[in-house]
Amino acid sequence: MFNRLWTKTWRDLWQNRSRSLLVVLSIALSTFTLGVILNSYAVLSREMTQNFLRSNPTAISFSVERFDKDLLSKMKNQKGVGEVDARRLTSGSIRTNTGEWKTLLLFVVNDYNNIRLNIIKTDRGTWPPKKGQILIERQAVSVLKASLGDTIQLKNIYGLSTQLTMTGIAHDVGLPQAEWENVVYGYVSIDTLNLMGVDFYFNQLKISFDNQQLSESEMTAEASNYARWLENKGYQVNGYKVAAQGEHPHANITDGMFMIQKVFAILCCFLSAILVFNLMSAILSKQLGQIGVMKAIGASSKQISRIYYRGVVLLGLLGLLISLPCAYFVGNLYIDKLTLMMNIDISSYRIPIGIILLQILIGIGIPILSAYRPIRKASQLTIKESLLEYDPGVDTLGNSSFEKLILKLDFLTHPLRLAIRNSIRQKGRFILTTGVLMIATALLMASFNIARTMKQVVAVDRSAKQWALKISFDPTMELIDLERLLNEMTEIINTESFKRVNVSLFINDSEKISNKESHHSHNYQMGVVLNDLQLNSNMLSLPMIDGSWLNEPFTAELTQSSTTISPVVVSQLVMDRLPRLKLGGTIKVEIAGQIKILTVIGVAQNIGYPSIYSSELLSEERFKSNGLFISSNKQSKKELNQLKKEVISLAEKHGLKLRNVVTPWDASQVVEGHFNIIFSLMLLLTAIVIFIAANGIILTMTTNISERTRELGVLKAIGATGKVLASMVLTEASLIAILAWVFACLVTLPISYSVAYWLGILLIKTPLELTLEPIIFVISLPAMIAITGLASLVPMRKIMKLSVKNSLLYE
Amino acid sequence: MSNSIQLSNVSKRYRTNNTPFIALDRIDLSLEQGDFVSIVGKSGSGKSTLLNLMSGIDQPSSGQVIVNGIDIAHMKTNFLDAWRGKNIGLVFQFFQLLPTLTALENILLAMDFCKVISAAKRVDRARCLLQRVGISDKANQFPSLLSGGEKQRVAIARALANDPPIILADEPTGNLDSANAKSIFGLLTELNHQGKTIVLVSHDPDCHLYSNRSIHIIDGRITVNQKNAG
Ligand SMILES: Nc1ncnc2c1ncn2[C@@H]1O[C@H](COP(=O)(O)OP(=O)(O)O)[C@@H](O)[C@H]1O
Ligand SMILES: [Mg+2]
């Protein structure tokens, strides 16, 4: 039933439509940010799980030294075992279309047309792979940089070379991301494996349980029983892995990413809630007189609350009307972007009803909660009190001694004194507005501090490279010729060759670990770049996180005697994968089919690929140099680019085929690109918060003005020009900006520090050392004054237009 | 005739900056149903305070206020708000119309609050009331487009919305020119003839011409309380 209570509600909103619109926008903005993140998270986590479950995930994956098909039926007959399946996993290397060699993890599936566990699906091209064909995992295609129909060159585990045709692309949801791992996943038939010169047998045994409800510890207990059973049967079990029930192996990475975004969305929600709160209190304090009148003609407190609550709910619904569809569409775009990254297929973009209800709850809840106190206060006032407030001309200023003091300060300019006075008069509103702007300013500063920090990290990384150019070439090239040619150039001081090979690092070998300790599930190897340097090379001086560099005497306690060991330094990215590895401990790698045990004597910071550094480790004849460091007296980016050109054309003239020549600047380009993306994302988020804050300034100023229309009219009547009043508004805005800036300078420090810390952990597995950007501290003050100045243009226009007559009539 | 409003030994004291101030001092007053009472006195003498006590907007510091047989001095505000809507029509100096509602809607809102008049009859009644105060053509105007006299007529129509037996008007002509003031007084007289009890606070020296009883207040005390001739 729509009676005049409704009429009053929506007429009030309509009469104040510009301010109502600002509230609607604030609510829309905050529920939108939250909506995009909640929607995409809900859809992605559901689809990720479904993708995973649809693939019939493995419960336990045993790494068995060698077995054949017979074992499968025996295993299936074991009590409690559901499905069984087998794979052969072997490693090798594969040549990308740019001529680089990458680690290849090659699978042979028991029966491509009847995969029982960890189902792999065809994405494009042929299925199953026939003799001479290789299928590449969807995400690994970008690592391999090849396309369907290409002839691919690969080497088996013993270094033997074969050529296969890439005839198809497969989708395997159970694998860690190829791009992040820097490996290529391939699928071949038994024939092809034989063709490559590798004997066929299975080495991965996968099982699931009849009972799907087993807990992780129950599964682990079962796993060790089966392992014992296998060992009793004479099989050598190298390890096993228990999967967390129904959880995609990437789940915790996405969780981490969404965690950050959720925090941000909640911040946005909170900030807009503050704005809505400010506005609600202002609107309601203007309504006090009307509330008194309504009570005088018989309205109950309940009826009055109803009028205003309906109003705020209406505003919330209008905000949701904007934000719900926007969040849906933008969320879908975001999902599409992440789907590629997570390597999953989305079967439905349907958002769970609970998530939508949650957004509605928040969209309506924010205005209701922020209106609760003012409405309660207003509707509980007695008629006398509210009518008294309504009586124009009541001025409660000058009560506290502080206010009196401010009013006495003659040296302050007139607008400044008025501005301070006005701010004091609405302390709560002033503090909240300033607080929101302070957070925006602090975030802005933090963004630039982080940008500076990232720049510094890149600079450190660059200065760690003592070389001027790094050349890579085919090992068949005559290195001596090249070196002689280069040493004739006057700019070149010195050349030094090195060997760079992609090796496979064993991660879980012979260790029984559970899923909790590593989310990298099915492969037991990861691609790592090994840089074998010359003895006492000083071409690299990486910042050391722990231990000592190759040339220095070891400081680590070694487990073996020092004459037999192969000391290496690893980058922190390697350390991260082997949580139990200690300085002085060993790692196991496979180099061109050969297993080597290396002793870690130091951990160095390197922001590129996971790397191992060694000194004359690959001394055997078959390992030839494939890289050359060049040091030069030239240093600047421009000079080195020039030098690079000269070297390339010189080599070309003499028929020496170089693969690649890079300067230290080229080398850091990719990382700089990533950092720039992060910086722009941070700036975008900051921009949203600044927008909310500017919105707050507009709201506060216009509210202040409309509350004082009468007083301003009187000021005008006694001779204050519009200009004086406008400059008062501007002064008030600047006052807010300056205060916000002062506090932001302090608040930004812990924010910047923690972002640098977590960003480092997330990106390069070691905290970034915070470097402050002094310029942003200086620049943000005028910037914030400019922003608040712009935001106060709206109220300033309002004040200029104010006519004396109207403002005195104003009710 | 029954007593409509009765005040016995009513005092109202204020305390500002710790100095007590007596706004009304031991007032005894008894008004009968159908009375048209005018209250005069200087500004600050306590007229509005007296009126506020009668409507239950304010509570006395001591004494009894009985309106239509109910002691309103000791009622809860929730009860009083509903009671007032049904029993008292208020008219203010500054009209106090709600700016976002039309003339008609202002009257309807009062009915919607009190629910004395059945929903189906409200619009007809509101139009009828506007006709009675002589501005039926302004029904759909917003207050900002009405003149002072018209606003006060709407306010009077609103005061009549729930058909209360008592109308309390605090300086209803304070913001009006003499011609408009005269017709508002005429309107109140008419209502009085139709049986409403009317209490009018006014500065107008002529107001006793319309009322049947005049009360003078000086410094919170009633000095004159007399029946008017005729
Ligand atoms: N809330 C209050 N606090 C203190 N003094 C008050 C208050 N309300 C009214 N007064 C004082 O009581 C006296 C009577 O006020 P009022 O009844 O409004 O006078 P008037 O006759 O002009 O209507 C005045 O002196 C006024 O200052
Ligand atoms: Mg008065």
CSV table of C-alpha atoms in Angstrom, one decimal, chain A residues 1 3-5 7-8 11-12 15 289-291 293-301 303-304 306-307 382-384 387 390-391 811, chain B residues 14 52 57-58 78 81-82 84-85 90 92 94 96 98-102 105-106 108-110 112-115 122-123 142 158 162:
chain,number,residue,atom,x,y,z
A,1,MET,CA,0.0,0.0,0.0
A,3,ASN,CA,0.5,6.1,1.1
A,4,ARG,CA,2.0,9.5,1.8
A,5,LEU,CA,4.8,7.9,3.8
A,7,THR,CA,5.5,9.8,-1.2
A,8,LYS,CA,7.5,11.6,1.4
A,11,ARG,CA,10.1,13.0,-3.0
A,12,ASP,CA,12.8,13.7,-0.4
A,15,GLN,CA,14.4,16.8,-4.3
A,289,GLY,CA,12.6,20.1,11.9
A,290,GLN,CA,10.4,18.1,9.6
A,291,ILE,CA,10.6,15.2,12.0
A,293,VAL,CA,6.5,18.6,12.7
A,294,MET,CA,5.6,15.1,11.7
A,295,LYS,CA,5.6,14.1,15.4
A,296,ALA,CA,3.5,17.1,16.2
A,297,ILE,CA,0.8,16.0,13.8
A,298,GLY,CA,0.8,12.5,15.2
A,299,ALA,CA,3.6,10.4,13.7
A,300,SER,CA,5.0,7.7,15.8
A,301,SER,CA,8.8,7.2,16.0
A,303,GLN,CA,6.5,5.7,11.3
A,304,ILE,CA,9.3,8.2,11.0
A,306,ARG,CA,10.1,3.8,8.3
A,307,ILE,CA,10.1,6.9,6.1
A,382,THR,CA,11.3,15.2,21.4
A,383,ILE,CA,9.3,17.5,19.3
A,384,LYS,CA,10.5,20.5,21.2
A,387,LEU,CA,11.6,22.1,16.4
A,390,TYR,CA,14.6,23.8,13.1
A,391,ASP,CA,14.5,27.4,14.3
A,811,GLU,CA,14.1,26.2,5.1
B,14,TYR,CA,14.2,25.9,33.2
B,52,ASN,CA,3.1,23.3,24.6
B,57,ILE,CA,4.8,18.7,23.5
B,58,ASP,CA,6.3,19.8,26.8
B,78,ASN,CA,4.9,7.3,22.4
B,81,ASP,CA,2.4,11.3,19.9
B,82,ALA,CA,-0.5,9.1,18.8
B,84,ARG,CA,-2.0,14.3,19.9
B,85,GLY,CA,-2.7,13.3,16.3
B,90,LEU,CA,-1.6,22.3,15.9
B,92,PHE,CA,2.4,27.2,14.0
B,94,PHE,CA,6.0,29.4,10.5
B,96,GLN,CA,5.7,24.1,9.1
B,98,LEU,CA,6.6,19.6,4.7
B,99,PRO,CA,8.3,21.1,1.6
B,100,THR,CA,8.4,18.0,-0.5
B,101,LEU,CA,4.7,17.3,-0.3
B,102,THR,CA,1.9,19.1,-2.0
B,105,GLU,CA,-0.4,15.4,0.5
B,106,ASN,CA,0.5,17.4,3.6
B,108,LEU,CA,-3.1,13.3,3.7
B,109,LEU,CA,0.1,12.5,5.6
B,110,ALA,CA,-1.5,13.6,8.9
B,112,ASP,CA,-1.9,8.4,7.2
B,113,PHE,CA,0.0,8.8,10.5
B,114,CYS,CA,-3.1,8.6,12.7
B,115,LYS,CA,-5.2,6.1,10.8
B,122,ARG,CA,-8.9,10.2,3.1
B,123,VAL,CA,-8.5,11.9,-0.3
B,142,PHE,CA,4.0,22.6,-3.4
B,158,ARG,CA,-4.0,19.8,8.2
B,162,ASN,CA,-8.1,13.8,11.9
